[in-house]
Amino acid sequence: MKTMQKSVYSIVLSDDVVAQIDRLAYRRNTNRSNMINQILAEYVSYVTPEKRMQDTFRRMETILQAADTFQVLMQPTESTLTLRSAIAYKYNPSVRYAVELYRTPGEEIGELRVSLRSQNSSLLLYLTQFFRLWIKIESAYLPHTGYHAEDGRLTRILRPTAAAKTAETEGLSSETLGELLSAYIALFDASLKCFFYHLDAPAAAAAEIERMYRTYLTEHEIVL
């Protein structure tokens, strides 16, 4: 995908107009230049990377909030959506999911970061065990998926599967991409909850999670 070039232009604007743009930029957690760029792009019907990301995130919010499992947190940047979900464990700790989309996607379109802040060593140990189990199961079906896991954190690279090679990654609509991301996060979260529900029966948990993963693969022609 070709990188969209940016240049510096000198334009004269009304102070009142700039004030309104600045207010809008503040509400959307962006800066003045980017806000003007988005406004002009919308006027000429051009979809910017920022617009694509925001449309994707809005679709995700609609889907995941309807499930009544996730809480959408304040968006830290325009390229990242952050969610929170509680685990049925002591004190109901929350797992945080952060989806970052790359501005110019190629083979890799972004990454998912899963984290849990806790001083409870047992909880962190269980979480690490789940990460290892998840990587083992998923790698058996998607051997080219990239991971990095340590200290209660997991990072997973998001890229189209072999089954999706017939379609260009950038050809996926924002709505479709939002649905694909939502489906994967919902599966991951359900699997995590299943693992903690069956802490006294790890073999049963592993079997159920693998069953859930196989079902997910059969129900989705494209996975990330």
Tab-separated table of C-alpha atoms in Angstrom:
chain	number	residue	atom	x	y	z
A	1	MET	CA	0.000	0.000	0.000
A	2	LYS	CA	1.433	3.350	-1.001
A	3	THR	CA	2.247	5.692	1.861
A	4	MET	CA	0.229	8.920	1.756
A	5	GLN	CA	2.674	11.814	1.557
A	6	LYS	CA	2.200	14.937	3.664
A	7	SER	CA	3.452	18.440	2.916
A	8	VAL	CA	3.323	21.844	4.577
A	9	TYR	CA	0.842	24.333	3.099
A	10	SER	CA	0.158	27.935	4.046
A	11	ILE	CA	-3.547	28.811	4.249
A	12	VAL	CA	-5.480	31.718	5.749
A	13	LEU	CA	-8.345	30.804	8.079
A	14	SER	CA	-10.766	32.729	10.249
A	15	ASP	CA	-9.858	32.732	13.939
A	16	ASP	CA	-13.397	31.665	14.795
A	17	VAL	CA	-13.167	28.718	12.392
A	18	VAL	CA	-9.827	27.656	13.864
A	19	ALA	CA	-11.291	27.838	17.365
A	20	GLN	CA	-14.102	25.493	16.344
A	21	ILE	CA	-11.620	23.131	14.672
A	22	ASP	CA	-9.484	23.087	17.812
A	23	ARG	CA	-12.507	22.183	19.952
A	24	LEU	CA	-13.420	19.369	17.586
A	25	ALA	CA	-9.821	18.129	17.499
A	26	TYR	CA	-9.732	18.072	21.301
A	27	ARG	CA	-12.928	16.013	21.485
A	28	ARG	CA	-11.528	13.538	18.956
A	29	ASN	CA	-8.140	13.332	20.654
A	30	THR	CA	-6.174	14.656	17.689
A	31	ASN	CA	-4.405	17.844	16.596
A	32	ARG	CA	-5.448	20.806	14.474
A	33	SER	CA	-3.584	19.775	11.308
A	34	ASN	CA	-4.987	16.274	11.360
A	35	MET	CA	-8.487	17.558	12.076
A	36	ILE	CA	-8.353	19.928	9.082
A	37	ASN	CA	-6.982	17.098	6.952
A	38	GLN	CA	-9.900	14.851	7.958
A	39	ILE	CA	-12.496	17.551	7.333
A	40	LEU	CA	-11.142	18.248	3.839
A	41	ALA	CA	-10.851	14.534	3.083
A	42	GLU	CA	-14.505	13.995	4.020
A	43	TYR	CA	-15.523	16.937	1.842
A	44	VAL	CA	-13.826	15.444	-1.231
A	45	SER	CA	-14.925	11.872	-0.292
A	46	TYR	CA	-11.415	10.595	0.385
A	47	VAL	CA	-10.971	7.981	3.119
A	48	THR	CA	-7.858	8.780	5.156
A	49	PRO	CA	-6.052	6.152	7.255
A	50	GLU	CA	-7.358	7.953	10.349
A	51	LYS	CA	-10.949	7.744	9.081
A	52	ARG	CA	-10.493	4.054	8.275
A	53	MET	CA	-9.228	3.354	11.793
A	54	GLN	CA	-12.008	5.322	13.481
A	55	ASP	CA	-14.701	3.594	11.424
A	56	THR	CA	-13.174	0.219	12.346
A	57	PHE	CA	-13.134	1.096	16.034
A	58	ARG	CA	-16.717	2.363	15.969
A	59	ARG	CA	-17.820	-0.957	14.489
A	60	MET	CA	-15.911	-2.816	17.197
A	61	GLU	CA	-17.481	-0.708	19.939
A	62	THR	CA	-20.964	-1.430	18.594
A	63	ILE	CA	-20.356	-5.186	18.501
A	64	LEU	CA	-18.419	-5.655	21.738
A	65	GLN	CA	-20.496	-3.333	23.905
A	66	ALA	CA	-23.637	-5.180	22.794
A	67	ALA	CA	-22.145	-8.357	24.283
A	68	ASP	CA	-22.213	-6.686	27.726
A	69	THR	CA	-18.795	-8.175	28.500
A	70	PHE	CA	-16.415	-5.400	27.541
A	71	GLN	CA	-15.990	-1.848	28.712
A	72	VAL	CA	-14.557	0.572	26.159
A	73	LEU	CA	-11.938	2.804	27.738
A	74	MET	CA	-10.825	6.276	26.717
A	75	GLN	CA	-9.026	6.061	23.393
A	76	PRO	CA	-5.326	6.856	24.084
A	77	THR	CA	-4.506	7.609	20.433
A	78	GLU	CA	-6.452	7.699	17.190
A	79	SER	CA	-4.824	4.428	16.128
A	80	THR	CA	-5.603	2.465	19.314
A	81	LEU	CA	-8.804	1.133	20.877
A	82	THR	CA	-8.648	-0.092	24.476
A	83	LEU	CA	-11.133	-2.439	26.156
A	84	ARG	CA	-11.458	-3.993	29.582
A	85	SER	CA	-13.012	-7.285	30.702
A	86	ALA	CA	-13.240	-8.806	34.187
A	87	ILE	CA	-12.019	-12.285	35.153
A	88	ALA	CA	-13.868	-14.474	37.647
A	89	TYR	CA	-11.019	-14.669	40.129
A	90	LYS	CA	-10.240	-13.103	43.500
A	91	TYR	CA	-11.199	-9.410	43.529
A	92	ASN	CA	-12.414	-9.677	39.896
A	93	PRO	CA	-9.237	-8.433	38.189
A	94	SER	CA	-9.589	-6.817	34.764
A	95	VAL	CA	-7.761	-7.766	31.595
A	96	ARG	CA	-7.034	-4.953	29.184
A	97	TYR	CA	-7.139	-5.387	25.410
A	98	ALA	CA	-5.470	-2.741	23.231
A	99	VAL	CA	-5.908	-2.950	19.461
A	100	GLU	CA	-3.445	-0.835	17.506
A	101	LEU	CA	-3.948	-0.462	13.753
A	102	TYR	CA	-1.039	0.521	11.557
A	103	ARG	CA	-1.540	3.698	9.564
A	104	THR	CA	-0.281	2.069	6.362
A	105	PRO	CA	-1.184	-1.633	6.644
A	106	GLY	CA	0.604	-4.221	4.574
A	107	GLU	CA	0.908	-7.907	5.339
A	108	GLU	CA	0.588	-6.914	9.005
A	109	ILE	CA	-2.339	-4.620	9.760
A	110	GLY	CA	-1.707	-4.023	13.452
A	111	GLU	CA	-1.316	-5.746	16.802
A	112	LEU	CA	-3.329	-6.838	19.806
A	113	ARG	CA	-1.870	-6.290	23.266
A	114	VAL	CA	-3.338	-8.114	26.264
A	115	SER	CA	-2.257	-7.095	29.746
A	116	LEU	CA	-3.138	-7.416	33.396
A	117	ARG	CA	-1.630	-5.310	36.170
A	118	SER	CA	-1.439	-7.202	39.416
A	119	GLN	CA	0.943	-8.015	42.251
A	120	ASN	CA	-0.758	-11.363	42.794
A	121	SER	CA	1.890	-13.915	41.818
A	122	SER	CA	-0.620	-16.768	41.522
A	123	LEU	CA	-2.817	-14.759	39.181
A	124	LEU	CA	0.136	-13.803	36.986
A	125	LEU	CA	1.278	-17.418	36.904
A	126	TYR	CA	-2.146	-18.590	35.755
A	127	LEU	CA	-2.226	-15.863	33.120
A	128	THR	CA	1.192	-16.919	31.839
A	129	GLN	CA	-0.002	-20.517	31.663
A	130	PHE	CA	-3.012	-19.409	29.625
A	131	PHE	CA	-0.828	-17.395	27.245
A	132	ARG	CA	1.368	-20.449	26.651
A	133	LEU	CA	-1.677	-22.647	26.083
A	134	TRP	CA	-3.222	-20.138	23.689
A	135	ILE	CA	-0.013	-19.764	21.680
A	136	LYS	CA	0.345	-23.547	21.494
A	137	ILE	CA	-3.224	-24.069	20.272
A	138	GLU	CA	-3.277	-21.196	17.820
A	139	SER	CA	0.186	-21.900	16.438
A	140	ALA	CA	-0.961	-25.411	15.555
A	141	TYR	CA	-3.557	-23.882	13.215
A	142	LEU	CA	-1.876	-20.575	12.264
A	143	PRO	CA	1.861	-21.335	12.311
A	144	HIS	CA	2.888	-17.897	10.997
A	145	THR	CA	1.274	-15.819	13.752
A	146	GLY	CA	3.750	-13.655	15.702
A	147	TYR	CA	3.685	-13.415	19.504
A	148	HIS	CA	5.603	-11.876	22.358
A	149	ALA	CA	4.646	-12.788	25.934
A	150	GLU	CA	6.211	-11.807	29.250
A	151	ASP	CA	5.302	-10.473	32.716
A	152	GLY	CA	1.531	-10.707	32.362
A	153	ARG	CA	1.514	-9.229	28.865
A	154	LEU	CA	0.903	-10.740	25.454
A	155	THR	CA	1.389	-9.074	22.086
A	156	ARG	CA	-0.015	-10.714	18.968
A	157	ILE	CA	0.620	-9.467	15.448
A	158	LEU	CA	-2.518	-9.161	13.312
A	159	ARG	CA	-2.170	-10.325	9.724
A	160	PRO	CA	-4.453	-12.040	7.191
A	161	THR	CA	-4.442	-15.818	7.212
A	162	ALA	CA	-3.565	-17.999	4.247
A	163	ALA	CA	-7.309	-18.386	3.623
A	164	ALA	CA	-7.550	-14.625	3.133
A	165	LYS	CA	-4.736	-14.264	0.606
A	166	THR	CA	-7.248	-13.995	-2.228
A	167	ALA	CA	-8.246	-10.549	-0.941
A	168	GLU	CA	-5.886	-7.642	-0.429
A	169	THR	CA	-5.659	-6.604	3.211
A	170	GLU	CA	-6.346	-2.963	2.366
A	171	GLY	CA	-9.414	-4.122	0.421
A	172	LEU	CA	-11.204	-5.123	3.617
A	173	SER	CA	-13.838	-2.570	4.526
A	174	SER	CA	-13.687	-0.870	7.911
A	175	GLU	CA	-16.898	-2.650	8.879
A	176	THR	CA	-15.514	-6.070	7.937
A	177	LEU	CA	-12.219	-5.430	9.701
A	178	GLY	CA	-14.082	-4.316	12.821
A	179	GLU	CA	-16.113	-7.517	12.752
A	180	LEU	CA	-13.014	-9.695	12.321
A	181	LEU	CA	-11.213	-8.001	15.205
A	182	SER	CA	-14.282	-8.196	17.434
A	183	ALA	CA	-14.714	-11.900	16.738
A	184	TYR	CA	-11.107	-12.656	17.627
A	185	ILE	CA	-11.122	-10.618	20.844
A	186	ALA	CA	-14.429	-12.165	21.908
A	187	LEU	CA	-12.973	-15.634	21.331
A	188	PHE	CA	-9.777	-14.819	23.232
A	189	ASP	CA	-11.717	-13.381	26.167
A	190	ALA	CA	-14.133	-16.314	26.295
A	191	SER	CA	-11.203	-18.732	26.212
A	192	LEU	CA	-9.464	-16.865	29.018
A	193	LYS	CA	-12.595	-17.018	31.158
A	194	CYS	CA	-12.955	-20.731	30.373
A	195	PHE	CA	-9.380	-21.308	31.527
A	196	PHE	CA	-9.972	-19.584	34.865
A	197	TYR	CA	-13.298	-21.349	35.343
A	198	HIS	CA	-11.523	-24.719	35.026
A	199	LEU	CA	-8.393	-23.999	37.050
A	200	ASP	CA	-8.844	-27.312	38.849
A	201	ALA	CA	-9.108	-29.205	35.540
A	202	PRO	CA	-6.464	-27.835	33.143
A	203	ALA	CA	-6.788	-30.716	30.677
A	204	ALA	CA	-10.534	-30.113	30.342
A	205	ALA	CA	-9.912	-26.389	29.925
A	206	ALA	CA	-7.368	-26.990	27.162
A	207	ALA	CA	-9.717	-29.335	25.312
A	208	GLU	CA	-12.630	-26.896	25.520
A	209	ILE	CA	-10.536	-23.932	24.408
A	210	GLU	CA	-9.221	-25.860	21.409
A	211	ARG	CA	-12.793	-26.845	20.534
A	212	MET	CA	-13.829	-23.183	20.716
A	213	TYR	CA	-10.910	-22.215	18.505
A	214	ARG	CA	-11.741	-24.835	15.863
A	215	THR	CA	-15.338	-23.616	15.834
A	216	TYR	CA	-14.127	-20.058	15.367
A	217	LEU	CA	-12.036	-21.104	12.350
A	218	THR	CA	-14.916	-22.935	10.704
A	219	GLU	CA	-17.274	-19.976	11.199
A	220	HIS	CA	-14.943	-17.349	9.697
A	221	GLU	CA	-13.622	-17.444	6.156
A	222	ILE	CA	-11.074	-14.746	7.031
A	223	VAL	CA	-9.295	-14.566	10.381
A	224	LEU	CA	-6.542	-12.270	11.579
